[in-house]
C-alpha positions as protocol buffer text, in pm:
chain_id: "A"
residue {
  index: 1
  type: MET
  ca { x: 0 y: 0 z: 0 }
}
residue {
  index: 2
  type: LYS
  ca { x: 112 y: 354 z: -67 }
}
residue {
  index: 3
  type: TYR
  ca { x: -11 y: 707 z: -16 }
}
residue {
  index: 4
  type: LYS
  ca { x: -93 y: 924 z: -317 }
}
residue {
  index: 5
  type: THR
  ca { x: -145 y: 1300 z: -284 }
}
residue {
  index: 6
  type: ALA
  ca { x: -357 y: 1479 z: -544 }
}
residue {
  index: 7
  type: LYS
  ca { x: -119 y: 1677 z: -763 }
}
residue {
  index: 8
  type: ASN
  ca { x: -323 y: 1750 z: -1077 }
}
residue {
  index: 9
  type: ASN
  ca { x: -666 y: 1721 z: -1237 }
}
residue {
  index: 10
  type: GLU
  ca { x: -597 y: 1362 z: -1340 }
}
residue {
  index: 11
  type: ASP
  ca { x: -548 y: 1266 z: -974 }
}
residue {
  index: 12
  type: LEU
  ca { x: -859 y: 1463 z: -875 }
}
residue {
  index: 13
  type: LYS
  ca { x: -1060 y: 1277 z: -1138 }
}
residue {
  index: 14
  type: LEU
  ca { x: -936 y: 948 z: -993 }
}
residue {
  index: 15
  type: PHE
  ca { x: -1024 y: 1057 z: -635 }
}
residue {
  index: 16
  type: PHE
  ca { x: -1373 y: 1190 z: -717 }
}
residue {
  index: 17
  type: PRO
  ca { x: -1575 y: 863 z: -711 }
}
residue {
  index: 18
  type: VAL
  ca { x: -1441 y: 784 z: -363 }
}
residue {
  index: 19
  type: LEU
  ca { x: -1507 y: 1132 z: -222 }
}
residue {
  index: 20
  type: LYS
  ca { x: -1855 y: 1119 z: -379 }
}
residue {
  index: 21
  type: GLU
  ca { x: -1937 y: 831 z: -140 }
}
residue {
  index: 22
  type: LEU
  ca { x: -1896 y: 1081 z: 144 }
}
residue {
  index: 23
  type: ARG
  ca { x: -2026 y: 1389 z: -42 }
}
residue {
  index: 24
  type: PRO
  ca { x: -2295 y: 1251 z: -282 }
}
residue {
  index: 25
  type: HIS
  ca { x: -2442 y: 1599 z: -345 }
}
residue {
  index: 26
  type: LEU
  ca { x: -2132 y: 1718 z: -534 }
}
residue {
  index: 27
  type: SER
  ca { x: -2108 y: 1729 z: -910 }
}
residue {
  index: 28
  type: PHE
  ca { x: -1763 y: 1685 z: -1060 }
}
residue {
  index: 29
  type: GLU
  ca { x: -1755 y: 2054 z: -1156 }
}
residue {
  index: 30
  type: GLU
  ca { x: -1841 y: 2163 z: -798 }
}
residue {
  index: 31
  type: TYR
  ca { x: -1581 y: 1925 z: -661 }
}
residue {
  index: 32
  type: LEU
  ca { x: -1307 y: 2070 z: -883 }
}
residue {
  index: 33
  type: SER
  ca { x: -1408 y: 2427 z: -804 }
}
residue {
  index: 34
  type: ILE
  ca { x: -1420 y: 2369 z: -427 }
}
residue {
  index: 35
  type: TYR
  ca { x: -1091 y: 2179 z: -430 }
}
residue {
  index: 36
  type: GLN
  ca { x: -916 y: 2454 z: -628 }
}
residue {
  index: 37
  type: GLU
  ca { x: -1040 y: 2731 z: -397 }
}
residue {
  index: 38
  type: ALA
  ca { x: -970 y: 2537 z: -76 }
}
residue {
  index: 39
  type: HIS
  ca { x: -624 y: 2438 z: -200 }
}
residue {
  index: 40
  type: ALA
  ca { x: -539 y: 2797 z: -296 }
}
residue {
  index: 41
  type: ARG
  ca { x: -679 y: 2958 z: 22 }
}
residue {
  index: 42
  type: ASP
  ca { x: -607 y: 2698 z: 291 }
}
residue {
  index: 43
  type: GLN
  ca { x: -354 y: 2460 z: 133 }
}
residue {
  index: 44
  type: TYR
  ca { x: -622 y: 2188 z: 148 }
}
residue {
  index: 45
  type: GLU
  ca { x: -473 y: 1855 z: 41 }
}
residue {
  index: 46
  type: MET
  ca { x: -621 y: 1521 z: -52 }
}
residue {
  index: 47
  type: VAL
  ca { x: -435 y: 1196 z: 6 }
}
residue {
  index: 48
  type: ALA
  ca { x: -544 y: 845 z: -86 }
}
residue {
  index: 49
  type: LEU
  ca { x: -437 y: 507 z: 43 }
}
residue {
  index: 50
  type: VAL
  ca { x: -376 y: 303 z: -274 }
}
residue {
  index: 51
  type: GLU
  ca { x: -311 y: -65 z: -339 }
}
residue {
  index: 52
  type: ASN
  ca { x: -265 y: -207 z: -689 }
}
residue {
  index: 53
  type: GLU
  ca { x: -388 y: 123 z: -837 }
}
residue {
  index: 54
  type: LYS
  ca { x: -716 y: 95 z: -640 }
}
residue {
  index: 55
  type: ILE
  ca { x: -809 y: 367 z: -389 }
}
residue {
  index: 56
  type: LEU
  ca { x: -893 y: 208 z: -55 }
}
residue {
  index: 57
  type: ALA
  ca { x: -953 y: 526 z: 145 }
}
residue {
  index: 58
  type: LEU
  ca { x: -928 y: 902 z: 101 }
}
residue {
  index: 59
  type: MET
  ca { x: -867 y: 1196 z: 333 }
}
residue {
  index: 60
  type: GLY
  ca { x: -881 y: 1573 z: 285 }
}
residue {
  index: 61
  type: TYR
  ca { x: -706 y: 1800 z: 535 }
}
residue {
  index: 62
  type: ARG
  ca { x: -563 y: 2148 z: 590 }
}
residue {
  index: 63
  type: VAL
  ca { x: -361 y: 2332 z: 850 }
}
residue {
  index: 64
  type: LEU
  ca { x: -550 y: 2591 z: 1054 }
}
residue {
  index: 65
  type: CYS
  ca { x: -445 y: 2831 z: 1324 }
}
residue {
  index: 66
  type: ASP
  ca { x: -680 y: 2980 z: 1582 }
}
residue {
  index: 67
  type: PHE
  ca { x: -690 y: 3096 z: 1945 }
}
residue {
  index: 68
  type: VAL
  ca { x: -836 y: 2769 z: 2072 }
}
residue {
  index: 69
  type: ARG
  ca { x: -585 y: 2518 z: 1933 }
}
residue {
  index: 70
  type: GLY
  ca { x: -307 y: 2724 z: 1779 }
}
residue {
  index: 71
  type: ARG
  ca { x: -161 y: 2558 z: 1470 }
}
residue {
  index: 72
  type: HIS
  ca { x: -343 y: 2230 z: 1407 }
}
residue {
  index: 73
  type: LEU
  ca { x: -428 y: 1986 z: 1131 }
}
residue {
  index: 74
  type: TYR
  ca { x: -799 y: 1978 z: 1049 }
}
residue {
  index: 75
  type: ILE
  ca { x: -943 y: 1674 z: 873 }
}
residue {
  index: 76
  type: ASP
  ca { x: -1234 y: 1777 z: 651 }
}
residue {
  index: 77
  type: ASP
  ca { x: -1299 y: 1449 z: 472 }
}
residue {
  index: 78
  type: LEU
  ca { x: -1231 y: 1084 z: 553 }
}
residue {
  index: 79
  type: VAL
  ca { x: -1388 y: 794 z: 366 }
}
residue {
  index: 80
  type: SER
  ca { x: -1302 y: 425 z: 323 }
}
residue {
  index: 81
  type: VAL
  ca { x: -1422 y: 223 z: 28 }
}
residue {
  index: 82
  type: GLU
  ca { x: -1438 y: -99 z: 233 }
}
residue {
  index: 83
  type: LYS
  ca { x: -1541 y: -62 z: 595 }
}
residue {
  index: 84
  type: SER
  ca { x: -1365 y: -237 z: 884 }
}
residue {
  index: 85
  type: LYS
  ca { x: -1042 y: -303 z: 693 }
}
residue {
  index: 86
  type: GLY
  ca { x: -830 y: -54 z: 891 }
}
residue {
  index: 87
  type: HIS
  ca { x: -778 y: 184 z: 599 }
}
residue {
  index: 88
  type: GLY
  ca { x: -939 y: 481 z: 772 }
}
residue {
  index: 89
  type: ALA
  ca { x: -721 y: 422 z: 1077 }
}
residue {
  index: 90
  type: GLN
  ca { x: -413 y: 416 z: 852 }
}
residue {
  index: 91
  type: LEU
  ca { x: -508 y: 758 z: 716 }
}
residue {
  index: 92
  type: LEU
  ca { x: -556 y: 889 z: 1070 }
}
residue {
  index: 93
  type: SER
  ca { x: -203 y: 770 z: 1149 }
}
residue {
  index: 94
  type: TYR
  ca { x: -82 y: 943 z: 833 }
}
residue {
  index: 95
  type: ALA
  ca { x: -253 y: 1261 z: 955 }
}
residue {
  index: 96
  type: GLU
  ca { x: -72 y: 1238 z: 1289 }
}
residue {
  index: 97
  type: GLU
  ca { x: 263 y: 1206 z: 1111 }
}
residue {
  index: 98
  type: LYS
  ca { x: 174 y: 1496 z: 881 }
}
residue {
  index: 99
  type: ALA
  ca { x: 77 y: 1710 z: 1183 }
}
residue {
  index: 100
  type: ARG
  ca { x: 418 y: 1644 z: 1340 }
}
residue {
  index: 101
  type: GLU
  ca { x: 593 y: 1720 z: 1009 }
}
residue {
  index: 102
  type: LEU
  ca { x: 398 y: 2047 z: 970 }
}
residue {
  index: 103
  type: GLU
  ca { x: 465 y: 2146 z: 1332 }
}
residue {
  index: 104
  type: CYS
  ca { x: 99 y: 2144 z: 1433 }
}
residue {
  index: 105
  type: THR
  ca { x: 155 y: 2188 z: 1805 }
}
residue {
  index: 106
  type: GLY
  ca { x: -222 y: 2216 z: 1859 }
}
residue {
  index: 107
  type: GLY
  ca { x: -271 y: 1857 z: 1742 }
}
residue {
  index: 108
  type: LEU
  ca { x: -547 y: 1738 z: 1513 }
}
residue {
  index: 109
  type: ARG
  ca { x: -916 y: 1819 z: 1490 }
}
residue {
  index: 110
  type: LEU
  ca { x: -1221 y: 1705 z: 1295 }
}
residue {
  index: 111
  type: CYS
  ca { x: -1599 y: 1721 z: 1317 }
}
residue {
  index: 112
  type: ALA
  ca { x: -1848 y: 1437 z: 1283 }
}
residue {
  index: 113
  type: VAL
  ca { x: -2221 y: 1496 z: 1249 }
}
residue {
  index: 114
  type: LEU
  ca { x: -2421 y: 1373 z: 1547 }
}
residue {
  index: 115
  type: GLU
  ca { x: -2614 y: 1124 z: 1332 }
}
residue {
  index: 116
  type: ASN
  ca { x: -2289 y: 957 z: 1223 }
}
residue {
  index: 117
  type: THR
  ca { x: -2280 y: 716 z: 1517 }
}
residue {
  index: 118
  type: GLY
  ca { x: -2060 y: 468 z: 1329 }
}
residue {
  index: 119
  type: GLY
  ca { x: -1806 y: 740 z: 1253 }
}
residue {
  index: 120
  type: ILE
  ca { x: -1811 y: 864 z: 1611 }
}
residue {
  index: 121
  type: LYS
  ca { x: -1744 y: 510 z: 1740 }
}
residue {
  index: 122
  type: PHE
  ca { x: -1462 y: 476 z: 1485 }
}
residue {
  index: 123
  type: TYR
  ca { x: -1293 y: 797 z: 1600 }
}
residue {
  index: 124
  type: GLU
  ca { x: -1330 y: 704 z: 1968 }
}
residue {
  index: 125
  type: LYS
  ca { x: -1184 y: 358 z: 1897 }
}
residue {
  index: 126
  type: ASN
  ca { x: -886 y: 533 z: 1737 }
}
residue {
  index: 127
  type: GLY
  ca { x: -816 y: 751 z: 2042 }
}
residue {
  index: 128
  type: TRP
  ca { x: -1010 y: 1065 z: 1950 }
}
residue {
  index: 129
  type: LYS
  ca { x: -1214 y: 1244 z: 2219 }
}
residue {
  index: 130
  type: ALA
  ca { x: -1538 y: 1438 z: 2163 }
}
residue {
  index: 131
  type: ARG
  ca { x: -1464 y: 1789 z: 2295 }
}
residue {
  index: 132
  type: ALA
  ca { x: -1728 y: 2022 z: 2149 }
}
residue {
  index: 133
  type: PHE
  ca { x: -2051 y: 2067 z: 1962 }
}
residue {
  index: 134
  type: ALA
  ca { x: -2026 y: 2235 z: 1623 }
}
residue {
  index: 135
  type: PHE
  ca { x: -2311 y: 2473 z: 1542 }
}
residue {
  index: 136
  type: VAL
  ca { x: -2419 y: 2582 z: 1195 }
}
residue {
  index: 137
  type: LYS
  ca { x: -2661 y: 2841 z: 1065 }
}
residue {
  index: 138
  type: LYS
  ca { x: -2732 y: 2957 z: 714 }
}
residue {
  index: 139
  type: PRO
  ca { x: -2752 y: 3332 z: 663 }
}
residue {
  index: 140
  type: LEU
  ca { x: -3105 y: 3463 z: 631 }
}
């Protein structure tokens, strides 16, 4: 198995079907547009766990800095093609290594929607602690 970081539109095209499992509302055009803006503004990166040219899992992340955590790695997207194979956990380990490499002294952070009980159990099993509620509101 190896890790592959998206470097061009060909890689993004390869990653899209896997990310679409997590974000089914996205068209390919929206996906490209959002990726390009997030990559330019926040250095958002996508990395895939690949075996025999098949993507097993995919993660999107960026480095943020705020008053709560300082510099930290934020995981926006994490999806495994086959559940319970350990691929998601491998990407979380990759994220920890990347956080050390990028000097993210505030650690790592992610959000999981409350209805995602399977995801929440997965994160807890992998040593993550629930520390906050995330609130959202659309502008009127």
